[in-house]
mmCIF file of C-alpha atoms in Angstrom:
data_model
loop_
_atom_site.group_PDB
_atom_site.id
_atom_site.type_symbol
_atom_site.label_atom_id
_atom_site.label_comp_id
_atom_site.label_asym_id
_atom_site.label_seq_id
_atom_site.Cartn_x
_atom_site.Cartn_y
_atom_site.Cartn_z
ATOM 1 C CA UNK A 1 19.850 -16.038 31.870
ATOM 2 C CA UNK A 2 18.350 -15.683 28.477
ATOM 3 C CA UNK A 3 19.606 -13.207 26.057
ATOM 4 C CA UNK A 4 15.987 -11.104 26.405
ATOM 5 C CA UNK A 5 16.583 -10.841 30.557
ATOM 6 C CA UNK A 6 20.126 -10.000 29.848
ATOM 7 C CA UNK A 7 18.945 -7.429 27.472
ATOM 8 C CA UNK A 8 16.403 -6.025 30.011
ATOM 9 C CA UNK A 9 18.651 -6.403 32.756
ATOM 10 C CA UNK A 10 21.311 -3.835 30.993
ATOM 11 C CA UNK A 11 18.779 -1.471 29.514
ATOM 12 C CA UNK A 12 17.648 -0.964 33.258
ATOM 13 C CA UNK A 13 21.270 -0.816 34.820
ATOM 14 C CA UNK A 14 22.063 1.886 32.480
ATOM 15 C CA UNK A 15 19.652 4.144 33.746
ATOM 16 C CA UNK A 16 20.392 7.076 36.665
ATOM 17 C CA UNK A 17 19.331 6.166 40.149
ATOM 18 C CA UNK A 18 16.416 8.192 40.617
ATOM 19 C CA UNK A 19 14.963 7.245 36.905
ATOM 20 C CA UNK A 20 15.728 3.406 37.437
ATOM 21 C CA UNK A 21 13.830 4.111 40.276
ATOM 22 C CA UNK A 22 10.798 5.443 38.821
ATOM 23 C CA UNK A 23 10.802 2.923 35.629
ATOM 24 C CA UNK A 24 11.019 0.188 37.711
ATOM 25 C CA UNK A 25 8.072 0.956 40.101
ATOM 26 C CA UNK A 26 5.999 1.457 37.067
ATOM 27 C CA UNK A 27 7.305 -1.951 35.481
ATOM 28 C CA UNK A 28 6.098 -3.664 39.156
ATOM 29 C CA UNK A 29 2.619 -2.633 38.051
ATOM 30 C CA UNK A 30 2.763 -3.543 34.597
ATOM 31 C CA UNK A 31 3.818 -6.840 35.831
ATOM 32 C CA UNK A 32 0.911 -7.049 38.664
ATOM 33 C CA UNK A 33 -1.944 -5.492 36.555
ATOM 34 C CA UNK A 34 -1.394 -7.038 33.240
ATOM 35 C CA UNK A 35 -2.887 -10.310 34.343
ATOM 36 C CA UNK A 36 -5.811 -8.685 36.252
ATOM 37 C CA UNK A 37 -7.371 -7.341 33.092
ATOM 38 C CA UNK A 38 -5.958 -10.090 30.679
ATOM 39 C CA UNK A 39 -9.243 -11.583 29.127
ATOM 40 C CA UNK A 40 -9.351 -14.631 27.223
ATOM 41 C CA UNK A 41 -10.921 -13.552 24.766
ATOM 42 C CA UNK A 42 -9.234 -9.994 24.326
ATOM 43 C CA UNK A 43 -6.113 -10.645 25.374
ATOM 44 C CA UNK A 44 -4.066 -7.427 26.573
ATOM 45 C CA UNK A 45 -5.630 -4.292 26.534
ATOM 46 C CA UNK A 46 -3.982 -1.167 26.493
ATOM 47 C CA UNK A 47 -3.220 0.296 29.548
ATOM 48 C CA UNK A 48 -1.651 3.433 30.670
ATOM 49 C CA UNK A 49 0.671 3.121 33.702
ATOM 50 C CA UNK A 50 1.943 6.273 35.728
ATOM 51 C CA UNK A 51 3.255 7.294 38.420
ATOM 52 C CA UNK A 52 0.491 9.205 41.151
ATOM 53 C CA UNK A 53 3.079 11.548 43.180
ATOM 54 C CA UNK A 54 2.989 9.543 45.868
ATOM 55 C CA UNK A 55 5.848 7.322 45.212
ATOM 56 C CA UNK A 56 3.662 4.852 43.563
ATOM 57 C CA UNK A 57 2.054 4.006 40.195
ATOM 58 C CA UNK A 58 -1.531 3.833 39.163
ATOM 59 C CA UNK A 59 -2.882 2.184 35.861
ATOM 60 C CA UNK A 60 -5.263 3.553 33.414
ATOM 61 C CA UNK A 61 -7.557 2.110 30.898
ATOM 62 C CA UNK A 62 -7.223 3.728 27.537
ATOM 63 C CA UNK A 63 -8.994 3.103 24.070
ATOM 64 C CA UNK A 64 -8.289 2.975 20.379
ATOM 65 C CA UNK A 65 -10.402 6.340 20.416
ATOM 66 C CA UNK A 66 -7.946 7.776 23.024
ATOM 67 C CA UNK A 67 -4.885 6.716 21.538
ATOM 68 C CA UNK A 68 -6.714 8.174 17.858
ATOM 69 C CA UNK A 69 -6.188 11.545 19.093
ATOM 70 C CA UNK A 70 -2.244 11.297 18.528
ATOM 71 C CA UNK A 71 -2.128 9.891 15.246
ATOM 72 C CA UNK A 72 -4.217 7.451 12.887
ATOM 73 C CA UNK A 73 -4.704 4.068 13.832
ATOM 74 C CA UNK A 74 -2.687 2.621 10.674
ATOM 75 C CA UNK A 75 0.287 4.560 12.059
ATOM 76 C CA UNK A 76 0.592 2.642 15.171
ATOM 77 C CA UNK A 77 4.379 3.509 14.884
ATOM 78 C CA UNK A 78 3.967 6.660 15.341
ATOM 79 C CA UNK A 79 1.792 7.706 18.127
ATOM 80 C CA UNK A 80 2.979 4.351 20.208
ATOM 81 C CA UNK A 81 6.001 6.547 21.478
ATOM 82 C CA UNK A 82 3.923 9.729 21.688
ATOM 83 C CA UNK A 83 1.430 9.274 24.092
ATOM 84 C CA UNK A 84 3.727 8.001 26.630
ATOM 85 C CA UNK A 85 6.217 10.898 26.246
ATOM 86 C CA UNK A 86 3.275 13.475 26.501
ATOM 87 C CA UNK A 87 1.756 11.551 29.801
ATOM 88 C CA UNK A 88 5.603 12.118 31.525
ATOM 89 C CA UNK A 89 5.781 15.432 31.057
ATOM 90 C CA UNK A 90 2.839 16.217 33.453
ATOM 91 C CA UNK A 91 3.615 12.523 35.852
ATOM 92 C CA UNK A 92 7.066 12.059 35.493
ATOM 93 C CA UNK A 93 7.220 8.640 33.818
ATOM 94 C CA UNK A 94 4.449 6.520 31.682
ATOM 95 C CA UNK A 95 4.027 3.701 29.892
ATOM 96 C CA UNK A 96 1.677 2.099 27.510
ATOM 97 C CA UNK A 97 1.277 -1.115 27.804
ATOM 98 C CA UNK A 98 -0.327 -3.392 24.546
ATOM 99 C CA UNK A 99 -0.065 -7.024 23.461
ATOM 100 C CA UNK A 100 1.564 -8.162 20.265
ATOM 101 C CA UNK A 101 -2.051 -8.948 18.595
ATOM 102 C CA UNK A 102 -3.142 -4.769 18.607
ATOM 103 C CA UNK A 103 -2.473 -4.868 14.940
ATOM 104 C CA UNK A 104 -4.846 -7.381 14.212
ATOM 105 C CA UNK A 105 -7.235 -5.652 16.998
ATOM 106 C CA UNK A 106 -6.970 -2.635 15.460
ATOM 107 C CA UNK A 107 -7.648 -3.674 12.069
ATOM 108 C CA UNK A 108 -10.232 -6.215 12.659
ATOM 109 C CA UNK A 109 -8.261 -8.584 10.512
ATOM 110 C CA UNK A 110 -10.519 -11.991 8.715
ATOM 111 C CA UNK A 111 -13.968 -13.066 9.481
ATOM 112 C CA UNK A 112 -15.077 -15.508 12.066
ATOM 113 C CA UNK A 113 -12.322 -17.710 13.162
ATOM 114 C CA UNK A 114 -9.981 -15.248 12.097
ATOM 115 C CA UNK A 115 -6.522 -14.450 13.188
ATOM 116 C CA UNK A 116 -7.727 -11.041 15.202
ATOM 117 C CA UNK A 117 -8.891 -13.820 17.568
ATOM 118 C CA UNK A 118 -5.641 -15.785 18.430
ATOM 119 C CA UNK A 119 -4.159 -15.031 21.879
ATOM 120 C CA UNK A 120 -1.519 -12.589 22.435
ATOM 121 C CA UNK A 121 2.118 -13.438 23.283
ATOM 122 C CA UNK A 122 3.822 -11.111 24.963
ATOM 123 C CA UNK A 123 3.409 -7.455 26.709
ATOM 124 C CA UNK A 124 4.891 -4.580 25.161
ATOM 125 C CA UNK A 125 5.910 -1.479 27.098
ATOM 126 C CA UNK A 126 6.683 1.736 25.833
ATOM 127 C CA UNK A 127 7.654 3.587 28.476
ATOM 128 C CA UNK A 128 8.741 7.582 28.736
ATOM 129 C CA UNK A 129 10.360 9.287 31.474
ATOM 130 C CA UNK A 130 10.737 13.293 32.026
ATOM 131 C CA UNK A 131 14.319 12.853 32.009
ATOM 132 C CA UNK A 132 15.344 10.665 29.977
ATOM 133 C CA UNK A 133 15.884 11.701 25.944
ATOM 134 C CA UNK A 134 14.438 8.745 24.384
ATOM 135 C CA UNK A 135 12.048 6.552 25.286
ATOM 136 C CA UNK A 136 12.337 3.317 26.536
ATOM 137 C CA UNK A 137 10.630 -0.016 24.925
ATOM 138 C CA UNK A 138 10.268 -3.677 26.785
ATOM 139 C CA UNK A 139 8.940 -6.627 25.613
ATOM 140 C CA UNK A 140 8.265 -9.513 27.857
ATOM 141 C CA UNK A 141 6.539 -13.026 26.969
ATOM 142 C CA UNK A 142 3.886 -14.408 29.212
ATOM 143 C CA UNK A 143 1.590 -17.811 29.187
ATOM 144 C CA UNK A 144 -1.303 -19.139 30.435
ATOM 145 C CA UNK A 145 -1.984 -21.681 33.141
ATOM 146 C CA UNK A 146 -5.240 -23.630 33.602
ATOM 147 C CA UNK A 147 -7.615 -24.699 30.902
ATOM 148 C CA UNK A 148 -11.193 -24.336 32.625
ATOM 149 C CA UNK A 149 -9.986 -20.542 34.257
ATOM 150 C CA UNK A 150 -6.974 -19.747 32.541
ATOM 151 C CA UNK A 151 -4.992 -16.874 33.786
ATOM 152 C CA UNK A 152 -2.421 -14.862 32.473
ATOM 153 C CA UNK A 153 1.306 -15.628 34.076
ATOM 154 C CA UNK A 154 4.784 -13.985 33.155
ATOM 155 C CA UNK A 155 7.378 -15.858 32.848
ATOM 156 C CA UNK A 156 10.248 -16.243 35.949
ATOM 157 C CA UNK A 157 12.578 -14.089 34.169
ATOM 158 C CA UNK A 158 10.851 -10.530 34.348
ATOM 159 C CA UNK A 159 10.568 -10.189 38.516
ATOM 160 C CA UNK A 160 13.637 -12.038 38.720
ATOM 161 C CA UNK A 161 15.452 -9.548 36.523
ATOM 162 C CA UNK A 162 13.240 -6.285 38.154
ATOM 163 C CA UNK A 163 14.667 -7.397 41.659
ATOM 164 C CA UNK A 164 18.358 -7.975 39.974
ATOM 165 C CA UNK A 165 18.211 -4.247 38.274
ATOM 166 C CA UNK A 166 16.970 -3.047 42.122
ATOM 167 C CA UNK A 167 19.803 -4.124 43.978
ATOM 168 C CA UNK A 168 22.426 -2.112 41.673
#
């Protein structure tokens, strides 16, 4: 196991029963959704992830614009922990999900051909849960398969290591 999965796998494990629970059905979706609105082109979007009440999760678009309303945009740092902390008070655990590239996004770094435009590398989650103190953060790497239709595949650690942190 790599020392990111072992990381992962410990941060989960150290959770209560009934919040492991709840950060780990909203992780499933992170997982399944992330490549269904991957783009080539715009990578990762951001994404809001919360539970629905009904023992499941549901996933939510969300802007710049949206995400403005917490903070300025050049203070990514701080708002990236707020918004998902305000979501679980009123659903009981959040996340907001980004790729590594939102800086450049979000800054509309270079002209043509610029950086802004490479691909992102991995998903980051910063996830919030009513009972928890502090938030919780997750990063996990992904690639892409196919060159004509490429889609957007995590890597065999991050299920592997969700089912591993279920069985506890």
């Amino acid at each position: 196991m790599n020392q990111a999965a072992a990381h992962t796998l410990e941060e989960l494990r150290a959770l209560a029963p009934a919040v492991r629970t709840d950060v780990l059905r909203v992780l499933d979706r992170v997982v399944l959704e992330v490549p269904a609105h991957w783009s080539r082109r715009k990578g990762v979007p951001q994404l809001m992830v919360l539970l629905d009440g009904r023992g499941d999760a549901r996933t939510e678009r969300t802007g710049l614009r949206e995400l403005a309303r917490h903070g300025f945009l050049d203070e990514f740092h701080r708002w990236v922990r707020g918004v998902p902390a305000g979501r679980a008070e009123e659903h009981g655990c959040a996340a907001l999900v980004f790729g590594d590239r939102i800086h450049a996004r979000i800054n509309r770094i270079g002209p043509f051909g610029s950086p802004r435009l490479f691909p992102d590398t991995r998903v980051h989650v910063e996830l919030a849960h009513r009972d928890l103190r502090r938030g919780l953060a997750f990063s996990f790497p992904f690639g892409t398969e196919g060159r004509l239709f490429p889609r957007l595949v995590c890597q065999d650690w991050v299920p592997q290591v969700l089912d591993r942190a279920r069985l506890r």
